[in-house]
Amino acid sequence: MAEETLSRDEYSPGATHHGFRGSVGPQPGANAFERLHSSPAKTQQASDSDTQATFQRTPPGESSDPSLIIPVGVEFPIHNDREHQLEQNDQSIRLFPRLPTPTSPSLTETSVGDLERYASVIAKPPQAKIKHGRWGTIGAWGSFVLIGGCISILAVFTFIAFLWFGGGLDREAVGASRLWQNIVLSGRIGQAITLSSLLLRIVVSAQAASCTSLLAALFLEKRAVPISYLPHFSIARGTNDGPRALLQMVIGSSTRHMLFTLEALLMLVLALAALGLQFSSTILLSDLRNAPIATDPKPTALKTTLSDTAQLAYMDNVADNPVLAIYGEALSNVTVEPDDWGLSDTGLKQRALLPLDYAENRTMVRSYQGSATIGNSRVACMPPTIHGSAVPDPEVDGTVFTGRAQGTLDYNGSFRAAARDSAIPSCLESKCEPLLLDCSVPALVSGSRVPQSSICIIGAVGGDYWPRADGPSWKTSDAPWANRSSIYLILSTNMGKTEWETFQTTPLISIQKYGEWTSYELLPMRYVNISMCFAGFNFVDANVSMATTASLSEPQESWVVPEANGGNTRLSRQFLGADLNHQTPEERGILTLNNPEVVPKSDYSILSGNQTNNQYKINVLEWSTYMRVTNTLNQVENGQAAHATSIMACLFCSTVGVSQNPLIAAILTDIISQTNRAALIMDSWILMVMQAVYYEIHQFLDVTEEVQIGFTRAAEAPGRCWDENGCRGFIAVSALIFIHIVCVASITSLYLSQTRYSRLGNIWHTVSQLQCAELGGVLRESNNAKDDEISKLLKDSSGDHLMRIDLSADGSRIEAVKFEGDPNVLSKKHHSSTENRLRPSHFFRNIFSRRRKDA
C-alpha cells in the first residue's frame, strides 16, 4: 500500500484516515513547559492507553473544542531513512516532525532545568561540521583578515620602506630608481604616504577586531570572566569594534584570573599598537624634509662658442676678481711630494669648465655630457741655483720697507741637478742661457707670524714665451719644462719691515736645500726660501662626460683674517686641490671628468683669418691667460724682453709688484703656510686665472649647443636614517608594525591551540552558550533594562562570581559554567538556599515601577 502524506492544511476534522499515527498532546494539568516539550515516552503511553477513542488538546483555562479532536491512528509522516535525507540536504539540516503549537500562557519563572529535561524533543539544527581543522572555526573571512591582512601590512610596509630607501645610499639620491624620482619630484610623496597609511589603518583595524574575538574566546574558555561581563565577552566573539571595551573590563575586573594573564597582556599590546598605527600618517610625515634630488640627464641648450661676427679683445686684467666656479677634474694618483732630489710634480691636471654663468646653476649640476672647454696645466718645482745678492729696496724718499733678490738664475743647472730621471728639454741639449732675475722679497707687517710670499715671473725655457705667428705651443703631452714653458720663482720669507730698514746688501749663499726649496740666510734667524717652478697650460674643446654623487657648493670665504695669520681658507684649498690629503673630486665637492675626447685643432694662428669659431675662442682664452700669468702685454706689444715681474702672493706684507685680489692673496698665503708646497701655489694660481678668464669671455658666447645635463631639484623627501636628523618616524612605525604582527600571530596561535567551542564571526552560538541556571531569569527579564542595572543585580545576588564556557556536567551541551578556581564559589554569597537571595523578577518589577512613576 502506498504511503500517504497529510499536511496540516489538508486535514479535515472528523474524517477517518488510515496509515497515520497521531502525536499525543500534553496531559491535562501539566505546566506550560511540559505542554510544549512532551517527551516521547509520555506520548507513547498516551497512545497505548486508548487505541479506539479520540483525545483532545485542551489548553488550560479553555473548554474543549471538537475541531481539535484527532482520531486515533492518525499519524504525521516521518521518513524512515532519516540518515539518507541528511546526506542529501545541502545545509546539513535534519528533517524533524512539526508538532502542533499549543496555546499557552506567557512564560513565568520556569527554570532552565525544565528546558533541559525536554530539550531532546525540540527540533534543533545539527552541530556544525568544522572543516580544515581549527582554522574552520575562524572562518573564511577571519582567515582572510588575519593572513591576508598580515600580507597586506607587509606589502604596505615594503612600499613605505621603498619611499624611505628608494633614493639609494648616495647623497641627493643620485642612484635612485625612476619610480622613486617620479614620486618625489612630482611632489606626490605626501600623498603616497597618506594613502599607504590609510590602507595600513584599515587593515590594522580589521585585524584588531578579529583578534578581539579570538581573545574573548580565550578568556571564556581558557580563563574565566565575571558573570556580569559574560554576555559582553560572549557576543564579542561574533562582533565587536575593537579591543577597547573588553580591555576596560579586563582592567576594571580587579581579578587576577583576568588581569594577570597572557591574554590581558596581548590585548593591551594589541590596543596600543593599533592606536599608535592610527597616527602612522602623521608620524611618517614628520620625516619629510626639503632636500636636493638629482634628476636624470635632459637635453639643454647652452652657449658654447662664438658666432662668425663676434670680435673679442685680449685682456690681462680679468683675473682681478676670482671665480671659484664648479668644474670637473680627471682622476689622478700623482702627489706633489718631492723626490730625493727635490723634484715636485703635479702631473697633468685636466679641468673641464661648465658653460653656465651663475653659481646657483653650477651647484645644481650632477651630470654633464656634451661639449665643454678644458683647461690643462702641469707644474713642476725644484731647488734653484741662483747667483746674486739680496738688497734693500728703498722708496722714493729713501725709506726702506722691503728688499729684492737680484742676479741670475741657472735653470739649466737647476734642472739637471733635480730632474735626473726626466727627459731633458730640447733647449738644454744645445744652449739655455741663464736668465736675469730681479724679484721683490716681501716684508712681514707688524704682528704677522706667518711667512709671506711672492711669485716672480722669470721668463721661458729657450728664452721665448711663444712664437707670435703660432700662438702658445705647449701641449698636454709635453713636460712642464718643455721648450717655451714658463719659469717662475716662489719666494717666502720671515723678514720684517724693521729688519729691512737696517739691512745691507748680502750675497745669496745657500745654507740648506730641503724638498723643492733652497734656503738663503739674510740675518740670524731670518731667511728667504726660494723654489724654481716650470709651468705649462692650454685650453682645448672636448666632448666630456662629468658626474658626481656629492653635494656641490662653491666656496664663499672672506679674505678678512684676524691677527694677520694668513687666514683659514680650508674650503678654497680643498676646492682647488691644494691640500696634502689626496682627495678624489667627489670628496673635494667637484665633478669627476671621465676620459675627454679632445676636438683636433688645425690652425691656431690668430692672424690667418681662416680659423673656426671654436679655434678663435680657444685662441682668445689662451692669449688672455698668458698675458695675465706672464705679465707680457706691454712686452709683446713693444717687442721687449722682461727680466722679471713680481706678483704679490701675500696678504699681510709689504712688497713691490703686481697686486692681487685680497681673496687670491689670502688663499695663496694659506696654501704656503699649510702645505709648504710651491707647486700647489702655482697650480692653484693658474687655475684661478683660467677660470676668471673663461667666465669673463663666456658672457660673449652667442652660439648654443645641446648638451645632456642632470640637475638637482629641491623637493620634499623622507630623511635618510644615516643622516644627522635620522628617520625617527619610520623607525617608530616599523616598530609598531612589528609589534602588531607578532601580537596577531601570538593571539591566533593561542586561539587555535587552546579553544574548542567558539566560532569567529558567528552570533547565534554566542547567545546560545549563555544559557545556564545563573542567567536563566536574567535573560528572560532583562529585555528592557540597562547594563549597569543588570550588573548591580548580579553582583548583589551572586557576588559576580567567575564563569567560563565549557561542557555541561552531563556533557550534553555547551554552556556557561561556574569557574571552580573562583574562591567566591565556596563563599557565603554562593550558598544553595535562595531565601535571602534577591529574586530577578522582584528586581525588574521594582525597576519598571520606578520608571513608570518617573514618567
Coordinates of C-alpha atoms in Angstrom, one line a residue, residues 378-765:
R378 CA 101.1 70.9 -15.2
V379 CA 103.6 72.4 -12.7
A380 CA 107.0 71.1 -11.5
C381 CA 109.1 72.8 -8.9
M382 CA 112.7 72.2 -7.7
P383 CA 115.5 73.9 -5.7
P384 CA 117.1 76.7 -7.8
T385 CA 120.7 77.6 -8.4
I386 CA 121.0 81.4 -8.0
H387 CA 124.0 83.7 -8.3
G388 CA 123.2 87.1 -6.9
S389 CA 122.5 89.2 -3.8
A390 CA 119.7 90.4 -1.5
V391 CA 119.5 94.2 -1.5
P392 CA 117.2 96.7 0.3
D393 CA 114.6 98.3 -1.9
P394 CA 114.2 102.0 -0.9
E395 CA 111.2 104.1 -1.7
V396 CA 111.5 107.5 -3.5
D397 CA 112.1 109.3 -0.2
G398 CA 114.7 106.7 0.8
T399 CA 112.6 104.8 3.3
V400 CA 113.1 101.1 3.1
F401 CA 110.2 98.7 3.7
T402 CA 111.2 95.7 1.6
G403 CA 114.1 94.1 -0.3
R404 CA 114.9 92.5 -3.6
A405 CA 116.8 89.4 -4.9
Q406 CA 118.9 90.3 -7.9
G407 CA 121.2 88.2 -10.0
T408 CA 120.9 85.3 -12.5
L409 CA 119.0 82.0 -12.4
D410 CA 120.9 79.0 -13.8
Y411 CA 117.7 77.0 -14.6
N412 CA 119.8 74.6 -16.8
G413 CA 121.9 73.6 -13.9
S414 CA 119.0 73.6 -11.5
F415 CA 117.0 71.2 -13.8
R416 CA 120.0 68.9 -14.3
A417 CA 120.5 68.6 -10.5
A418 CA 116.9 67.9 -9.7
A419 CA 115.3 66.2 -12.8
R420 CA 117.9 63.4 -13.2
D421 CA 115.4 60.8 -14.4
S422 CA 113.5 63.1 -16.6
A423 CA 113.7 63.9 -20.3
I424 CA 115.9 66.9 -21.0
P425 CA 114.1 69.7 -23.0
S426 CA 115.5 70.5 -26.4
C427 CA 117.0 73.8 -25.5
L428 CA 119.0 72.2 -22.7
E429 CA 120.6 69.9 -25.3
S430 CA 122.2 73.0 -27.0
K431 CA 122.2 76.2 -25.2
C432 CA 119.9 77.6 -22.5
E433 CA 121.4 80.8 -21.1
P434 CA 120.9 81.8 -17.5
L435 CA 118.1 84.3 -17.0
L436 CA 118.3 87.6 -15.2
L437 CA 116.2 88.0 -12.1
D438 CA 115.1 91.0 -10.1
C439 CA 112.4 89.7 -7.7
S440 CA 110.7 91.6 -4.9
V441 CA 111.2 89.9 -1.4
P442 CA 108.1 90.8 0.8
A443 CA 108.3 92.0 4.3
L444 CA 106.1 91.0 7.2
V445 CA 103.9 93.7 8.6
S446 CA 103.7 94.2 12.4
G447 CA 102.0 91.4 14.2
S448 CA 102.2 88.9 11.4
R449 CA 103.5 85.4 12.3
V450 CA 103.1 83.6 9.0
P451 CA 105.8 83.8 6.3
Q452 CA 104.8 86.0 3.4
S453 CA 105.4 85.1 -0.3
S454 CA 105.6 86.4 -3.8
I455 CA 105.6 84.9 -7.3
C456 CA 108.4 86.1 -9.6
I457 CA 108.0 85.7 -13.4
I458 CA 111.4 84.9 -14.8
G459 CA 110.9 84.0 -18.4
A460 CA 110.5 80.9 -20.6
V461 CA 112.5 77.9 -21.5
G462 CA 114.6 78.8 -24.6
G463 CA 114.1 82.5 -23.9
D464 CA 110.7 83.0 -25.7
Y465 CA 107.2 82.6 -24.3
W466 CA 105.8 81.7 -27.7
P467 CA 106.4 82.5 -31.4
R468 CA 103.9 85.3 -32.3
A469 CA 102.8 83.6 -35.5
D470 CA 101.9 80.2 -34.0
G471 CA 100.4 81.1 -30.6
P472 CA 101.0 79.2 -27.4
S473 CA 102.5 75.8 -28.3
W474 CA 102.6 73.9 -25.0
K475 CA 100.9 70.5 -25.5
T476 CA 99.4 68.2 -22.9
S477 CA 101.9 65.5 -23.9
D478 CA 104.8 67.9 -23.1
A479 CA 106.7 68.0 -19.8
P480 CA 106.3 71.2 -17.8
W481 CA 109.9 72.1 -18.6
A482 CA 109.4 71.7 -22.4
N483 CA 110.6 74.4 -24.8
R484 CA 108.7 77.8 -24.3
S485 CA 107.3 76.7 -20.9
S486 CA 107.1 79.5 -18.3
I487 CA 109.7 79.8 -15.5
Y488 CA 108.8 81.2 -12.0
L489 CA 110.4 81.7 -8.7
I490 CA 108.4 81.3 -5.4
L491 CA 109.9 83.4 -2.6
S492 CA 108.9 83.0 1.0
T493 CA 110.5 84.9 3.9
N494 CA 110.1 85.8 7.5
M495 CA 111.9 89.1 7.2
G496 CA 110.0 92.0 8.7
K497 CA 109.9 95.7 7.9
T498 CA 112.2 96.6 10.7
E499 CA 114.9 94.1 9.5
W500 CA 114.8 95.6 6.0
E501 CA 115.2 99.1 7.3
T502 CA 118.7 98.3 8.5
F503 CA 119.5 95.7 6.0
Q504 CA 122.7 95.8 4.0
T505 CA 123.4 94.1 0.7
T506 CA 124.2 90.5 1.3
P507 CA 125.3 87.7 -1.1
L508 CA 122.7 84.9 -1.6
I509 CA 124.5 82.0 -0.2
S510 CA 122.7 78.7 0.0
I511 CA 122.7 77.2 3.5
Q512 CA 120.3 74.3 3.0
K513 CA 118.2 72.5 0.5
Y514 CA 115.0 70.7 1.6
G515 CA 112.4 69.5 -0.7
E516 CA 111.9 71.9 -3.6
W517 CA 113.3 74.8 -1.6
T518 CA 116.7 76.4 -1.3
S519 CA 117.2 78.4 1.9
Y520 CA 119.3 81.6 2.0
E521 CA 120.1 83.2 5.3
L522 CA 119.8 87.0 5.3
L523 CA 120.2 87.7 9.0
P524 CA 120.5 85.5 12.1
M525 CA 117.2 83.5 12.3
R526 CA 116.0 85.4 9.2
Y527 CA 115.9 83.8 5.8
V528 CA 114.4 83.7 2.3
N529 CA 113.3 80.4 0.8
I530 CA 113.2 80.1 -3.0
S531 CA 111.8 77.4 -5.3
M532 CA 112.0 77.4 -9.1
C533 CA 108.9 76.2 -11.0
F534 CA 108.2 75.2 -14.6
A535 CA 104.6 75.6 -15.8
G536 CA 102.7 74.8 -19.0
F537 CA 99.0 75.3 -19.7
N538 CA 96.5 75.5 -22.6
F539 CA 92.8 75.3 -23.5
V540 CA 91.1 72.7 -25.7
D541 CA 87.5 71.9 -26.7
A542 CA 86.3 68.4 -26.0
N543 CA 83.3 66.2 -25.7
V544 CA 83.2 65.4 -22.0
S545 CA 81.3 63.3 -19.5
M546 CA 81.2 64.5 -15.9
A547 CA 79.2 63.3 -12.9
T548 CA 79.2 63.3 -9.2
T549 CA 77.2 61.9 -6.3
A550 CA 78.3 64.6 -3.9
S551 CA 76.6 67.9 -2.9
L552 CA 78.3 70.7 -4.8
S553 CA 79.0 74.2 -3.5
E554 CA 81.3 77.0 -4.4
P555 CA 83.4 78.4 -1.6
Q556 CA 82.3 81.7 -0.2
E557 CA 85.1 82.7 2.1
S558 CA 86.2 86.1 3.3
W559 CA 89.8 87.4 3.0
V560 CA 89.5 89.4 6.2
V561 CA 91.7 87.5 8.6
P562 CA 92.2 88.4 12.3
E563 CA 95.7 88.6 13.8
A564 CA 97.3 88.6 10.3
N565 CA 97.8 84.8 10.4
G566 CA 97.3 84.2 6.8
G567 CA 93.7 83.1 7.4
N568 CA 91.9 79.8 7.1
T569 CA 90.7 79.2 3.6
R570 CA 90.4 75.5 4.0
L571 CA 87.3 75.2 1.8
S572 CA 89.0 77.0 -1.0
R573 CA 92.2 75.0 -0.7
Q574 CA 90.2 71.8 -0.8
F575 CA 88.1 73.0 -3.7
L576 CA 91.3 73.8 -5.7
G577 CA 93.0 70.6 -4.7
A578 CA 95.8 72.5 -2.8
D579 CA 95.9 70.1 0.1
L580 CA 98.3 67.4 1.2
N581 CA 95.5 65.0 1.7
H582 CA 95.0 63.3 -1.6
Q583 CA 91.2 63.5 -2.2
T584 CA 89.0 62.5 -5.0
P585 CA 87.0 65.1 -7.0
E586 CA 83.8 64.0 -5.2
E587 CA 85.5 64.4 -1.8
R588 CA 86.5 67.9 -2.8
G589 CA 83.0 68.8 -3.9
I590 CA 83.5 69.0 -7.7
L591 CA 82.6 66.8 -10.7
T592 CA 84.6 63.8 -11.9
L593 CA 85.8 64.1 -15.5
N594 CA 85.9 60.9 -17.5
N595 CA 88.3 60.5 -20.4
P596 CA 87.6 63.6 -22.5
E597 CA 87.6 63.3 -26.3
V598 CA 89.6 66.3 -27.5
V599 CA 88.5 68.1 -30.6
P600 CA 91.5 68.4 -33.0
K601 CA 92.8 71.8 -33.8
S602 CA 94.0 72.6 -37.3
D603 CA 95.2 76.1 -37.1
Y604 CA 96.0 78.3 -34.1
S605 CA 97.2 81.3 -35.9
I606 CA 95.3 84.4 -34.8
L607 CA 96.4 86.2 -38.0
S608 CA 95.4 83.6 -40.6
G609 CA 91.8 84.7 -40.6
N610 CA 90.5 81.2 -41.5
Q611 CA 90.3 79.5 -38.1
T612 CA 87.0 78.1 -37.0
N613 CA 84.8 79.8 -34.4
N614 CA 86.0 77.3 -31.7
Q615 CA 89.6 77.9 -32.5
Y616 CA 89.1 81.6 -32.3
K617 CA 87.6 81.2 -28.8
I618 CA 90.4 79.0 -27.7
N619 CA 93.0 81.5 -29.0
V620 CA 91.4 84.3 -27.1
L621 CA 91.3 82.2 -23.9
E622 CA 95.0 81.2 -24.2
W623 CA 96.3 84.6 -25.0
S624 CA 94.4 86.3 -22.3
T625 CA 95.6 83.7 -19.7
Y626 CA 99.3 84.0 -20.9
M627 CA 99.1 87.8 -20.7
R628 CA 98.0 87.5 -17.1
V629 CA 100.3 84.8 -15.7
T630 CA 103.3 86.2 -17.6
N631 CA 102.5 89.9 -17.5
T632 CA 103.7 90.3 -21.1
L633 CA 101.0 92.5 -22.6
N634 CA 103.4 95.5 -22.9
Q635 CA 106.3 93.3 -23.7
V636 CA 104.5 91.7 -26.7
E637 CA 103.3 95.0 -28.0
N638 CA 106.7 96.7 -27.7
G639 CA 108.8 93.7 -28.6
Q640 CA 110.7 94.0 -25.3
A641 CA 112.0 91.1 -23.1
A642 CA 111.3 91.3 -19.4
H643 CA 113.9 90.3 -16.8
A644 CA 111.3 89.6 -14.0
T645 CA 108.0 90.7 -12.7
S646 CA 106.7 90.0 -9.2
I647 CA 103.2 89.0 -8.3
M648 CA 102.0 89.6 -4.7
A649 CA 101.1 86.3 -3.1
C650 CA 100.8 87.6 0.4
L651 CA 98.1 89.3 2.4
F652 CA 99.8 91.0 5.3
C653 CA 103.0 92.0 3.7
S654 CA 104.8 95.0 2.2
T655 CA 106.2 94.4 -1.3
V656 CA 106.7 95.9 -4.7
G657 CA 104.9 94.1 -7.6
V658 CA 101.6 93.4 -9.3
S659 CA 98.8 93.3 -6.7
Q660 CA 96.3 90.5 -6.5
N661 CA 92.7 90.4 -5.3
P662 CA 92.8 90.1 -1.5
L663 CA 91.0 86.7 -1.6
I664 CA 93.6 85.3 -4.0
A665 CA 96.4 86.5 -1.8
A666 CA 94.7 85.0 1.3
I667 CA 94.3 81.7 -0.5
L668 CA 98.0 81.6 -1.7
T669 CA 99.2 82.6 1.8
D670 CA 97.2 79.9 3.4
I671 CA 98.5 77.3 0.9
I672 CA 102.1 78.1 1.6
S673 CA 101.6 78.2 5.4
Q674 CA 99.6 74.9 5.5
T675 CA 101.3 72.8 2.9
N676 CA 104.8 74.4 2.2
R677 CA 104.4 73.1 -1.4
A678 CA 105.4 75.6 -4.1
A679 CA 103.8 73.5 -6.9
L680 CA 100.4 73.8 -5.2
I681 CA 100.8 77.6 -5.1
M682 CA 101.5 77.8 -8.8
D683 CA 98.9 75.3 -9.8
S684 CA 96.1 77.0 -7.8
W685 CA 97.0 80.4 -9.1
I686 CA 96.9 79.3 -12.7
L687 CA 93.6 77.6 -12.2
M688 CA 92.0 80.7 -10.7
V689 CA 93.3 82.8 -13.6
M690 CA 92.0 80.3 -16.2
Q691 CA 88.5 80.3 -14.6
A692 CA 88.4 84.1 -14.3
V693 CA 89.4 84.4 -18.0
Y694 CA 86.9 81.8 -19.2
Y695 CA 83.8 83.2 -17.4
E696 CA 84.7 86.7 -18.4
I697 CA 84.7 85.6 -22.0
H698 CA 81.7 83.2 -21.7
Q699 CA 79.3 86.1 -21.4
F700 CA 80.1 87.0 -25.0
L701 CA 79.4 83.5 -26.4
D702 CA 76.3 83.5 -28.6
V703 CA 76.1 80.1 -30.3
T704 CA 74.2 77.4 -28.4
E705 CA 74.7 73.7 -28.4
E706 CA 72.6 70.9 -27.0
V707 CA 74.1 69.0 -24.1
Q708 CA 72.8 66.5 -21.6
I709 CA 72.6 67.9 -18.0
G710 CA 71.3 66.3 -14.9
F711 CA 70.4 68.9 -12.3
T712 CA 69.2 68.7 -8.7
R713 CA 65.8 69.9 -7.7
A714 CA 64.6 70.9 -4.2
A715 CA 61.8 68.6 -3.2
E716 CA 60.3 67.0 -0.1
A717 CA 61.8 63.6 0.6
P718 CA 62.0 61.3 3.6
G719 CA 65.0 61.9 5.7
R720 CA 67.7 59.2 5.4
C721 CA 68.3 57.2 8.5
W722 CA 72.1 57.7 8.4
D723 CA 71.9 61.4 8.3
E724 CA 72.1 63.7 11.3
N725 CA 68.3 64.1 11.7
G726 CA 67.7 60.4 11.1
C727 CA 64.3 58.8 10.4
R728 CA 62.6 58.6 13.7
G729 CA 59.1 58.5 12.2
F730 CA 59.9 55.5 10.0
I731 CA 61.6 53.6 12.9
A732 CA 58.6 54.2 15.1
V733 CA 56.1 53.0 12.6
S734 CA 58.3 50.0 11.8
A735 CA 58.4 49.0 15.4
L736 CA 54.6 49.4 15.8
I737 CA 54.0 47.2 12.7
F738 CA 56.4 44.5 14.0
I739 CA 54.7 44.5 17.4
H740 CA 51.3 44.3 15.8
I741 CA 52.2 41.4 13.6
V742 CA 53.8 39.5 16.4
C743 CA 50.8 40.1 18.6
V744 CA 48.4 38.9 15.9
A745 CA 50.4 35.8 15.3
S746 CA 50.6 35.0 19.0
I747 CA 46.8 35.5 19.6
T748 CA 46.0 33.4 16.6
S749 CA 48.3 30.6 17.8
L750 CA 46.8 30.6 21.2
Y751 CA 43.3 30.5 19.9
L752 CA 44.0 27.6 17.6
S753 CA 45.6 25.6 20.3
Q754 CA 43.5 26.4 23.4
T755 CA 39.9 26.9 22.3
R756 CA 37.2 24.4 21.3
Y757 CA 33.7 25.9 21.5
S758 CA 33.9 29.3 19.7
R759 CA 33.2 30.2 16.1
L760 CA 34.7 33.5 15.0
G761 CA 32.1 35.9 13.4
N762 CA 29.0 33.7 14.3
I763 CA 26.4 35.3 16.6
W764 CA 23.8 32.6 17.5
H765 CA 26.2 30.3 19.3

